[in-house]
Amino acid sequence: MAKLIVANWKQFPDTKEQADNFIEKLRGLISKHKLNKVIENNKIVILPPYIYADRLIDKAINNVEIGSQDVSKFNQGAFTGEISSKMLKSMGIKYVLVGHSERRLNFNEKNQDINTKIINCLHYNLKPILCVGENVRAKNETANNFRIKKIIFSQLNECLKGVKDEDIKNIIIAYEPIWAISTNANSSVAEVGDVETMMINIRFWFETRFSKEKAANVKILYGGSINKDNILNFKSLFINDGFLIGKASTNLSEYIAILTNLKKI
Ligand code: PGA
């Protein structure tokens, strides 16, 4: 099944030359490793820092999309430093990450802000990738635990408030438990069975809130410490529509190995 593979570069790399270089080398490695078919059969999206997006769009690799790591909650006006949905749209961007836990934590983003961003994105026909996930797990807590489900469902309730039925097809959810993100202390990739349960729960939320038919169109990704090896653990997981990958996507050889392993999942 075609997967959506989203590379979240975060605040990387340090210079435009390094960003150019990464894309140029990636282009070469894709052809060297004969990955063109894999790239064509799946959906590959790279989210660089805003400032590099335009030049990377110009250097576009066939079938590799450049997206955005964030968007302003304001559509227009005097908001220094902000980038609007309309601006992203005008650049040819389709995929926009919203509500990443690092933005919630470091920039105090609330579900209400994220909701406004999502509504604005949908208005401009962009595809928001909404990150949801709990902070920590107590010992023995699973994806089916009431506390965990409550956190995820309230993020979905608040972040997707007012989303219209016809826009559901443009929504992507990334289940990214914060404890699994590679840069957090003692992080580890989530267990496949647990991710499966959470994805079923998230799909169930969409079925209840919208309809079974509409829910089937929502893509649900997993994110948190994915690398070239553990991505293969997920190969039996038919319910999984893809991955949101941070650190491993910024290392060329690791990233190429991930794309290579996509053939097997
Ligand atoms: P990670 O990051 O793959 O480095 O854990 C994922 C993310 O934060 O989006």
PDB file of C-alpha atoms and ligand atoms in Angstrom:
ATOM      1  CA  MET A   1       0.000   0.000   0.000  1.00  0.00           C
ATOM      2  CA  ALA A   2       1.303   3.488  -0.836  1.00  0.00           C
ATOM      3  CA  LYS A   3       2.680   5.270   2.215  1.00  0.00           C
ATOM      4  CA  LEU A   4       2.979   8.946   2.981  1.00  0.00           C
ATOM      5  CA  ILE A   5       6.514   9.594   4.233  1.00  0.00           C
ATOM      6  CA  VAL A   6       6.969  13.025   5.763  1.00  0.00           C
ATOM      7  CA  ALA A   7      10.478  14.225   6.627  1.00  0.00           C
ATOM      8  CA  ASN A   8      10.462  16.862   9.348  1.00  0.00           C
ATOM      9  CA  TRP A   9      13.823  18.612   9.131  1.00  0.00           C
ATOM     10  CA  LYS A  10      13.010  20.878  12.091  1.00  0.00           C
ATOM     11  CA  GLN A  11      15.687  23.618  12.423  1.00  0.00           C
ATOM     12  CA  PHE A  12      18.126  21.877  10.120  1.00  0.00           C
ATOM     13  CA  PRO A  13      20.440  22.423   8.204  1.00  0.00           C
ATOM     14  CA  ASP A  14      22.374  25.511   9.264  1.00  0.00           C
ATOM     15  CA  THR A  15      22.951  26.986   5.814  1.00  0.00           C
ATOM     16  CA  LYS A  16      21.234  27.215   2.448  1.00  0.00           C
ATOM     17  CA  GLU A  17      24.274  25.580   0.853  1.00  0.00           C
ATOM     18  CA  GLN A  18      23.806  22.533   3.062  1.00  0.00           C
ATOM     19  CA  ALA A  19      20.110  22.406   2.188  1.00  0.00           C
ATOM     20  CA  ASP A  20      20.925  22.578  -1.547  1.00  0.00           C
ATOM     21  CA  ASN A  21      23.599  19.985  -1.129  1.00  0.00           C
ATOM     22  CA  PHE A  22      21.260  17.591   0.677  1.00  0.00           C
ATOM     23  CA  ILE A  23      18.709  17.779  -2.138  1.00  0.00           C
ATOM     24  CA  GLU A  24      21.328  17.424  -4.866  1.00  0.00           C
ATOM     25  CA  LYS A  25      22.888  14.404  -3.184  1.00  0.00           C
ATOM     26  CA  LEU A  26      19.444  12.933  -2.548  1.00  0.00           C
ATOM     27  CA  ARG A  27      18.653  13.250  -6.245  1.00  0.00           C
ATOM     28  CA  GLY A  28      21.855  11.393  -7.121  1.00  0.00           C
ATOM     29  CA  LEU A  29      21.294   8.660  -4.543  1.00  0.00           C
ATOM     30  CA  ILE A  30      17.695   8.107  -5.646  1.00  0.00           C
ATOM     31  CA  SER A  31      18.883   7.354  -9.129  1.00  0.00           C
ATOM     32  CA  LYS A  32      21.980   5.407  -7.974  1.00  0.00           C
ATOM     33  CA  HIS A  33      19.828   3.135  -5.787  1.00  0.00           C
ATOM     34  CA  LYS A  34      17.083   2.945  -8.430  1.00  0.00           C
ATOM     35  CA  LEU A  35      14.495   4.342  -6.058  1.00  0.00           C
ATOM     36  CA  ASN A  36      12.483   6.234  -8.656  1.00  0.00           C
ATOM     37  CA  LYS A  37       9.669   3.665  -8.625  1.00  0.00           C
ATOM     38  CA  VAL A  38       9.501   3.700  -4.812  1.00  0.00           C
ATOM     39  CA  ILE A  39       9.285   7.463  -4.845  1.00  0.00           C
ATOM     40  CA  GLU A  40       6.605   7.311  -7.498  1.00  0.00           C
ATOM     41  CA  ASN A  41       4.550   4.622  -5.779  1.00  0.00           C
ATOM     42  CA  ASN A  42       4.536   6.304  -2.385  1.00  0.00           C
ATOM     43  CA  LYS A  43       4.177   9.960  -1.444  1.00  0.00           C
ATOM     44  CA  ILE A  44       7.400  11.582  -0.285  1.00  0.00           C
ATOM     45  CA  VAL A  45       7.234  14.962   1.435  1.00  0.00           C
ATOM     46  CA  ILE A  46      10.115  16.997   2.885  1.00  0.00           C
ATOM     47  CA  LEU A  47       9.449  19.798   5.350  1.00  0.00           C
ATOM     48  CA  PRO A  48      12.484  22.099   5.416  1.00  0.00           C
ATOM     49  CA  PRO A  49      12.697  25.338   7.427  1.00  0.00           C
ATOM     50  CA  TYR A  50      10.476  27.945   5.721  1.00  0.00           C
ATOM     51  CA  ILE A  51      13.407  29.969   4.462  1.00  0.00           C
ATOM     52  CA  TYR A  52      14.736  27.142   2.300  1.00  0.00           C
ATOM     53  CA  ALA A  53      11.373  26.063   0.886  1.00  0.00           C
ATOM     54  CA  ASP A  54      11.410  28.255  -2.201  1.00  0.00           C
ATOM     55  CA  ARG A  55      14.872  27.239  -3.394  1.00  0.00           C
ATOM     56  CA  LEU A  56      14.158  23.569  -2.704  1.00  0.00           C
ATOM     57  CA  ILE A  57      10.899  23.784  -4.666  1.00  0.00           C
ATOM     58  CA  ASP A  58      12.959  25.147  -7.559  1.00  0.00           C
ATOM     59  CA  LYS A  59      15.362  22.230  -7.271  1.00  0.00           C
ATOM     60  CA  ALA A  60      12.450  19.811  -7.067  1.00  0.00           C
ATOM     61  CA  ILE A  61      13.142  16.111  -7.379  1.00  0.00           C
ATOM     62  CA  ASN A  62      10.430  14.352  -9.357  1.00  0.00           C
ATOM     63  CA  ASN A  63       7.651  13.129  -7.030  1.00  0.00           C
ATOM     64  CA  VAL A  64       9.219  14.659  -3.921  1.00  0.00           C
ATOM     65  CA  GLU A  65       7.042  17.399  -2.464  1.00  0.00           C
ATOM     66  CA  ILE A  66       8.284  20.295  -0.383  1.00  0.00           C
ATOM     67  CA  GLY A  67       5.944  21.232   2.469  1.00  0.00           C
ATOM     68  CA  SER A  68       5.890  23.475   5.512  1.00  0.00           C
ATOM     69  CA  GLN A  69       6.634  22.836   9.201  1.00  0.00           C
ATOM     70  CA  ASP A  70       4.085  25.378  10.373  1.00  0.00           C
ATOM     71  CA  VAL A  71       1.772  28.213   9.345  1.00  0.00           C
ATOM     72  CA  SER A  72       0.514  31.390  10.962  1.00  0.00           C
ATOM     73  CA  LYS A  73      -2.867  31.335  12.645  1.00  0.00           C
ATOM     74  CA  PHE A  74      -3.487  34.758  11.076  1.00  0.00           C
ATOM     75  CA  ASN A  75      -4.619  34.985   7.495  1.00  0.00           C
ATOM     76  CA  GLN A  76      -3.504  38.558   6.894  1.00  0.00           C
ATOM     77  CA  GLY A  77      -2.315  41.669   8.671  1.00  0.00           C
ATOM     78  CA  ALA A  78       0.465  43.167  10.760  1.00  0.00           C
ATOM     79  CA  PHE A  79       1.937  40.028  12.309  1.00  0.00           C
ATOM     80  CA  THR A  80       5.722  40.344  12.214  1.00  0.00           C
ATOM     81  CA  GLY A  81       7.532  37.152  11.373  1.00  0.00           C
ATOM     82  CA  GLU A  82       4.463  35.193  10.331  1.00  0.00           C
ATOM     83  CA  ILE A  83       3.774  33.193   7.157  1.00  0.00           C
ATOM     84  CA  SER A  84       0.135  32.738   6.102  1.00  0.00           C
ATOM     85  CA  SER A  85      -1.689  29.823   4.473  1.00  0.00           C
ATOM     86  CA  LYS A  86      -2.233  31.921   1.370  1.00  0.00           C
ATOM     87  CA  MET A  87       1.522  32.576   1.102  1.00  0.00           C
ATOM     88  CA  LEU A  88       2.257  28.861   1.375  1.00  0.00           C
ATOM     89  CA  LYS A  89      -0.385  28.128  -1.227  1.00  0.00           C
ATOM     90  CA  SER A  90       1.101  30.701  -3.581  1.00  0.00           C
ATOM     91  CA  MET A  91       4.498  28.968  -3.267  1.00  0.00           C
ATOM     92  CA  GLY A  92       2.971  25.727  -4.483  1.00  0.00           C
ATOM     93  CA  ILE A  93       3.055  24.073  -1.059  1.00  0.00           C
ATOM     94  CA  LYS A  94       0.399  21.444  -0.252  1.00  0.00           C
ATOM     95  CA  TYR A  95       1.391  19.793   3.032  1.00  0.00           C
ATOM     96  CA  VAL A  96       1.565  21.795   6.269  1.00  0.00           C
ATOM     97  CA  LEU A  97       2.560  20.370   9.638  1.00  0.00           C
ATOM     98  CA  VAL A  98       0.512  21.798  12.502  1.00  0.00           C
ATOM     99  CA  GLY A  99       0.541  21.289  16.243  1.00  0.00           C
ATOM    100  CA  HIS A 100       3.908  19.578  16.506  1.00  0.00           C
ATOM    101  CA  SER A 101       4.678  18.932  20.177  1.00  0.00           C
ATOM    102  CA  GLU A 102       7.822  21.090  19.949  1.00  0.00           C
ATOM    103  CA  ARG A 103       5.667  24.027  18.908  1.00  0.00           C
ATOM    104  CA  ARG A 104       3.135  23.304  21.621  1.00  0.00           C
ATOM    105  CA  LEU A 105       5.915  23.146  24.203  1.00  0.00           C
ATOM    106  CA  ASN A 106       8.353  25.865  23.100  1.00  0.00           C
ATOM    107  CA  PHE A 107       5.919  28.342  21.563  1.00  0.00           C
ATOM    108  CA  ASN A 108       2.978  27.736  23.823  1.00  0.00           C
ATOM    109  CA  GLU A 109       0.654  26.720  20.998  1.00  0.00           C
ATOM    110  CA  LYS A 110      -2.759  25.683  22.198  1.00  0.00           C
ATOM    111  CA  ASN A 111      -5.331  23.426  20.576  1.00  0.00           C
ATOM    112  CA  GLN A 112      -7.380  26.535  19.811  1.00  0.00           C
ATOM    113  CA  ASP A 113      -4.477  28.114  17.853  1.00  0.00           C
ATOM    114  CA  ILE A 114      -3.934  24.846  16.024  1.00  0.00           C
ATOM    115  CA  ASN A 115      -7.632  24.711  15.187  1.00  0.00           C
ATOM    116  CA  THR A 116      -7.463  28.177  13.608  1.00  0.00           C
ATOM    117  CA  LYS A 117      -4.417  27.130  11.575  1.00  0.00           C
ATOM    118  CA  ILE A 118      -6.215  24.020  10.336  1.00  0.00           C
ATOM    119  CA  ILE A 119      -9.335  25.935   9.326  1.00  0.00           C
ATOM    120  CA  ASN A 120      -7.178  28.458   7.431  1.00  0.00           C
ATOM    121  CA  CYS A 121      -5.180  25.702   5.717  1.00  0.00           C
ATOM    122  CA  LEU A 122      -8.360  23.964   4.592  1.00  0.00           C
ATOM    123  CA  HIS A 123      -9.747  27.237   3.295  1.00  0.00           C
ATOM    124  CA  TYR A 124      -6.737  27.457   0.970  1.00  0.00           C
ATOM    125  CA  ASN A 125      -6.968  23.806   0.030  1.00  0.00           C
ATOM    126  CA  LEU A 126      -3.775  22.880   1.873  1.00  0.00           C
ATOM    127  CA  LYS A 127      -3.385  19.528   3.599  1.00  0.00           C
ATOM    128  CA  PRO A 128      -2.746  19.998   7.318  1.00  0.00           C
ATOM    129  CA  ILE A 129      -0.812  17.232   9.062  1.00  0.00           C
ATOM    130  CA  LEU A 130      -2.039  17.441  12.643  1.00  0.00           C
ATOM    131  CA  CYS A 131       0.257  16.011  15.319  1.00  0.00           C
ATOM    132  CA  VAL A 132      -1.420  14.451  18.324  1.00  0.00           C
ATOM    133  CA  GLY A 133       0.194  12.530  21.139  1.00  0.00           C
ATOM    134  CA  GLU A 134       0.466  12.147  24.860  1.00  0.00           C
ATOM    135  CA  ASN A 135       3.389  13.351  26.945  1.00  0.00           C
ATOM    136  CA  VAL A 136       4.183  10.295  28.965  1.00  0.00           C
ATOM    137  CA  ARG A 137       2.949   6.806  29.634  1.00  0.00           C
ATOM    138  CA  ALA A 138       2.737   5.418  33.118  1.00  0.00           C
ATOM    139  CA  LYS A 139       3.929   1.853  33.533  1.00  0.00           C
ATOM    140  CA  ASN A 140       1.424  -0.565  32.006  1.00  0.00           C
ATOM    141  CA  GLU A 141      -0.562   2.181  30.303  1.00  0.00           C
ATOM    142  CA  THR A 142      -1.557   1.280  26.745  1.00  0.00           C
ATOM    143  CA  ALA A 143      -3.153   3.110  23.831  1.00  0.00           C
ATOM    144  CA  ASN A 144      -6.476   1.810  25.099  1.00  0.00           C
ATOM    145  CA  ASN A 145      -6.093   3.288  28.536  1.00  0.00           C
ATOM    146  CA  PHE A 146      -8.847   5.788  29.333  1.00  0.00           C
ATOM    147  CA  ARG A 147      -6.407   8.572  30.262  1.00  0.00           C
ATOM    148  CA  ILE A 148      -4.466   8.216  27.018  1.00  0.00           C
ATOM    149  CA  LYS A 149      -7.576   8.039  24.834  1.00  0.00           C
ATOM    150  CA  LYS A 150      -8.977  11.090  26.571  1.00  0.00           C
ATOM    151  CA  ILE A 151      -5.844  13.132  25.762  1.00  0.00           C
ATOM    152  CA  ILE A 152      -5.860  12.150  22.102  1.00  0.00           C
ATOM    153  CA  PHE A 153      -9.617  12.540  21.652  1.00  0.00           C
ATOM    154  CA  SER A 154      -9.628  15.972  23.248  1.00  0.00           C
ATOM    155  CA  GLN A 155      -6.764  17.073  20.976  1.00  0.00           C
ATOM    156  CA  LEU A 156      -8.819  15.841  18.014  1.00  0.00           C
ATOM    157  CA  ASN A 157     -12.015  17.465  19.320  1.00  0.00           C
ATOM    158  CA  GLU A 158     -10.393  20.830  19.890  1.00  0.00           C
ATOM    159  CA  CYS A 159      -8.014  20.964  16.933  1.00  0.00           C
ATOM    160  CA  LEU A 160     -10.621  19.813  14.415  1.00  0.00           C
ATOM    161  CA  LYS A 161     -13.528  21.871  15.727  1.00  0.00           C
ATOM    162  CA  GLY A 162     -15.657  23.258  12.900  1.00  0.00           C
ATOM    163  CA  VAL A 163     -13.977  21.208  10.162  1.00  0.00           C
ATOM    164  CA  LYS A 164     -16.515  20.527   7.436  1.00  0.00           C
ATOM    165  CA  ASP A 165     -17.369  17.077   6.126  1.00  0.00           C
ATOM    166  CA  GLU A 166     -16.083  17.884   2.663  1.00  0.00           C
ATOM    167  CA  ASP A 167     -12.665  18.889   4.033  1.00  0.00           C
ATOM    168  CA  ILE A 168     -11.999  15.647   5.848  1.00  0.00           C
ATOM    169  CA  LYS A 169     -10.257  14.154   2.835  1.00  0.00           C
ATOM    170  CA  ASN A 170      -7.506  16.773   3.239  1.00  0.00           C
ATOM    171  CA  ILE A 171      -6.776  16.003   6.888  1.00  0.00           C
ATOM    172  CA  ILE A 172      -3.761  13.931   7.874  1.00  0.00           C
ATOM    173  CA  ILE A 173      -3.116  12.864  11.453  1.00  0.00           C
ATOM    174  CA  ALA A 174       0.332  12.059  12.801  1.00  0.00           C
ATOM    175  CA  TYR A 175       0.168  10.090  16.014  1.00  0.00           C
ATOM    176  CA  GLU A 176       3.395  11.143  17.624  1.00  0.00           C
ATOM    177  CA  PRO A 177       3.682  10.289  21.310  1.00  0.00           C
ATOM    178  CA  ILE A 178       6.070  12.811  22.839  1.00  0.00           C
ATOM    179  CA  TRP A 179       7.931  10.139  24.811  1.00  0.00           C
ATOM    180  CA  ALA A 180       8.846   8.484  21.505  1.00  0.00           C
ATOM    181  CA  ILE A 181      10.449  11.534  19.850  1.00  0.00           C
ATOM    182  CA  SER A 182      14.147  10.814  19.416  1.00  0.00           C
ATOM    183  CA  THR A 183      15.422  14.021  20.988  1.00  0.00           C
ATOM    184  CA  ASN A 184      13.613  13.411  24.269  1.00  0.00           C
ATOM    185  CA  ALA A 185      15.429  11.663  27.095  1.00  0.00           C
ATOM    186  CA  ASN A 186      14.930   7.884  27.203  1.00  0.00           C
ATOM    187  CA  SER A 187      12.882   7.953  24.006  1.00  0.00           C
ATOM    188  CA  SER A 188      12.064   4.768  22.147  1.00  0.00           C
ATOM    189  CA  VAL A 189       9.951   3.880  19.162  1.00  0.00           C
ATOM    190  CA  ALA A 190       6.405   2.856  20.140  1.00  0.00           C
ATOM    191  CA  GLU A 191       5.389  -0.788  19.926  1.00  0.00           C
ATOM    192  CA  VAL A 192       3.664  -1.736  16.708  1.00  0.00           C
ATOM    193  CA  GLY A 193       0.629  -3.254  18.460  1.00  0.00           C
ATOM    194  CA  ASP A 194       0.197  -0.133  20.526  1.00  0.00           C
ATOM    195  CA  VAL A 195       0.423   2.115  17.464  1.00  0.00           C
ATOM    196  CA  GLU A 196      -2.146  -0.089  15.754  1.00  0.00           C
ATOM    197  CA  THR A 197      -4.545   0.285  18.686  1.00  0.00           C
ATOM    198  CA  MET A 198      -4.092   4.043  18.683  1.00  0.00           C
ATOM    199  CA  MET A 199      -4.691   4.246  14.947  1.00  0.00           C
ATOM    200  CA  ILE A 200      -7.897   2.228  15.325  1.00  0.00           C
ATOM    201  CA  ASN A 201      -8.960   4.594  18.117  1.00  0.00           C
ATOM    202  CA  ILE A 202      -8.220   7.661  15.991  1.00  0.00           C
ATOM    203  CA  ARG A 203     -10.098   6.213  13.012  1.00  0.00           C
ATOM    204  CA  PHE A 204     -12.998   5.427  15.363  1.00  0.00           C
ATOM    205  CA  TRP A 205     -13.032   9.069  16.481  1.00  0.00           C
ATOM    206  CA  PHE A 206     -13.418  10.143  12.836  1.00  0.00           C
ATOM    207  CA  GLU A 207     -16.155   7.567  12.242  1.00  0.00           C
ATOM    208  CA  THR A 208     -18.124   8.849  15.213  1.00  0.00           C
ATOM    209  CA  ARG A 209     -17.573  12.515  14.482  1.00  0.00           C
ATOM    210  CA  PHE A 210     -18.052  12.286  10.694  1.00  0.00           C
ATOM    211  CA  SER A 211     -18.910   8.957   9.049  1.00  0.00           C
ATOM    212  CA  LYS A 212     -17.322   5.600   8.331  1.00  0.00           C
ATOM    213  CA  GLU A 213     -16.979   6.559   4.704  1.00  0.00           C
ATOM    214  CA  LYS A 214     -15.319   9.908   5.420  1.00  0.00           C
ATOM    215  CA  ALA A 215     -13.088   8.412   8.129  1.00  0.00           C
ATOM    216  CA  ALA A 216     -11.698   5.953   5.608  1.00  0.00           C
ATOM    217  CA  ASN A 217     -10.186   8.862   3.668  1.00  0.00           C
ATOM    218  CA  VAL A 218      -8.148  10.209   6.584  1.00  0.00           C
ATOM    219  CA  LYS A 219      -4.491   9.274   6.495  1.00  0.00           C
ATOM    220  CA  ILE A 220      -3.021   8.353   9.866  1.00  0.00           C
ATOM    221  CA  LEU A 221       0.770   8.351  10.269  1.00  0.00           C
ATOM    222  CA  TYR A 222       3.061   7.309  13.079  1.00  0.00           C
ATOM    223  CA  GLY A 223       5.986   9.458  14.236  1.00  0.00           C
ATOM    224  CA  GLY A 224       8.652   9.029  16.912  1.00  0.00           C
ATOM    225  CA  SER A 225      12.205   7.616  16.613  1.00  0.00           C
ATOM    226  CA  ILE A 226      11.599   5.976  13.234  1.00  0.00           C
ATOM    227  CA  ASN A 227      14.807   4.793  11.585  1.00  0.00           C
ATOM    228  CA  LYS A 228      15.855   2.535   8.724  1.00  0.00           C
ATOM    229  CA  ASP A 229      15.651  -0.584  10.883  1.00  0.00           C
ATOM    230  CA  ASN A 230      12.583  -0.163  13.036  1.00  0.00           C
ATOM    231  CA  ILE A 231      10.459   1.059  10.105  1.00  0.00           C
ATOM    232  CA  LEU A 232      10.387  -2.585   9.028  1.00  0.00           C
ATOM    233  CA  ASN A 233       8.628  -3.543  12.271  1.00  0.00           C
ATOM    234  CA  PHE A 234       5.584  -1.779  10.900  1.00  0.00           C
ATOM    235  CA  LYS A 235       5.344  -3.755   7.708  1.00  0.00           C
ATOM    236  CA  SER A 236       2.426  -5.893   8.829  1.00  0.00           C
ATOM    237  CA  LEU A 237       0.454  -2.847   9.872  1.00  0.00           C
ATOM    238  CA  PHE A 238      -2.081  -2.319   7.094  1.00  0.00           C
ATOM    239  CA  ILE A 239      -3.846   0.377   9.040  1.00  0.00           C
ATOM    240  CA  ASN A 240      -0.735   2.581   8.956  1.00  0.00           C
ATOM    241  CA  ASP A 241      -0.694   5.152   6.164  1.00  0.00           C
ATOM    242  CA  GLY A 242       2.883   6.287   6.672  1.00  0.00           C
ATOM    243  CA  PHE A 243       5.415   7.999   8.911  1.00  0.00           C
ATOM    244  CA  LEU A 244       6.536  11.372  10.191  1.00  0.00           C
ATOM    245  CA  ILE A 245      10.307  11.163  10.513  1.00  0.00           C
ATOM    246  CA  GLY A 246      12.544  13.696  12.238  1.00  0.00           C
ATOM    247  CA  LYS A 247      16.191  13.008  12.985  1.00  0.00           C
ATOM    248  CA  ALA A 248      16.638  10.043  10.649  1.00  0.00           C
ATOM    249  CA  SER A 249      15.384  12.108   7.723  1.00  0.00           C
ATOM    250  CA  THR A 250      18.226  14.608   8.110  1.00  0.00           C
ATOM    251  CA  ASN A 251      20.923  11.991   7.668  1.00  0.00           C
ATOM    252  CA  LEU A 252      21.278  11.196   3.987  1.00  0.00           C
ATOM    253  CA  SER A 253      22.392   7.598   4.234  1.00  0.00           C
ATOM    254  CA  GLU A 254      19.780   6.819   6.884  1.00  0.00           C
ATOM    255  CA  TYR A 255      17.086   8.523   4.817  1.00  0.00           C
ATOM    256  CA  ILE A 256      18.064   6.647   1.666  1.00  0.00           C
ATOM    257  CA  ALA A 257      17.932   3.388   3.616  1.00  0.00           C
ATOM    258  CA  ILE A 258      14.445   4.302   4.835  1.00  0.00           C
ATOM    259  CA  LEU A 259      13.312   4.939   1.264  1.00  0.00           C
ATOM    260  CA  THR A 260      14.919   1.666   0.188  1.00  0.00           C
ATOM    261  CA  ASN A 261      13.112  -0.212   2.951  1.00  0.00           C
ATOM    262  CA  LEU A 262       9.816   1.223   1.769  1.00  0.00           C
ATOM    263  CA  LYS A 263       9.927  -1.436  -0.928  1.00  0.00           C
ATOM    264  CA  LYS A 264       9.478  -4.010   1.813  1.00  0.00           C
ATOM    265  CA  ILE A 265       6.582  -2.453   3.661  1.00  0.00           C
TER     266      ILE A 265
HETATM  267  P1  PGA B   1      12.098  11.829  15.477  1.00  0.00           P
HETATM  268  O1  PGA B   1      11.185  13.128  15.374  1.00  0.00           O
HETATM  269  O2  PGA B   1      11.857  10.985  14.265  1.00  0.00           O
HETATM  270  O3  PGA B   1      13.495  12.382  15.531  1.00  0.00           O
HETATM  271  O4  PGA B   1      11.714  11.118  16.725  1.00  0.00           O
HETATM  272  C1  PGA B   1       9.896  13.053  14.887  1.00  0.00           C
HETATM  273  C2  PGA B   1       9.242  14.412  15.009  1.00  0.00           C
HETATM  274  O5  PGA B   1       9.473  15.093  16.021  1.00  0.00           O
HETATM  275  O6  PGA B   1       8.479  14.809  14.122  1.00  0.00           O
END
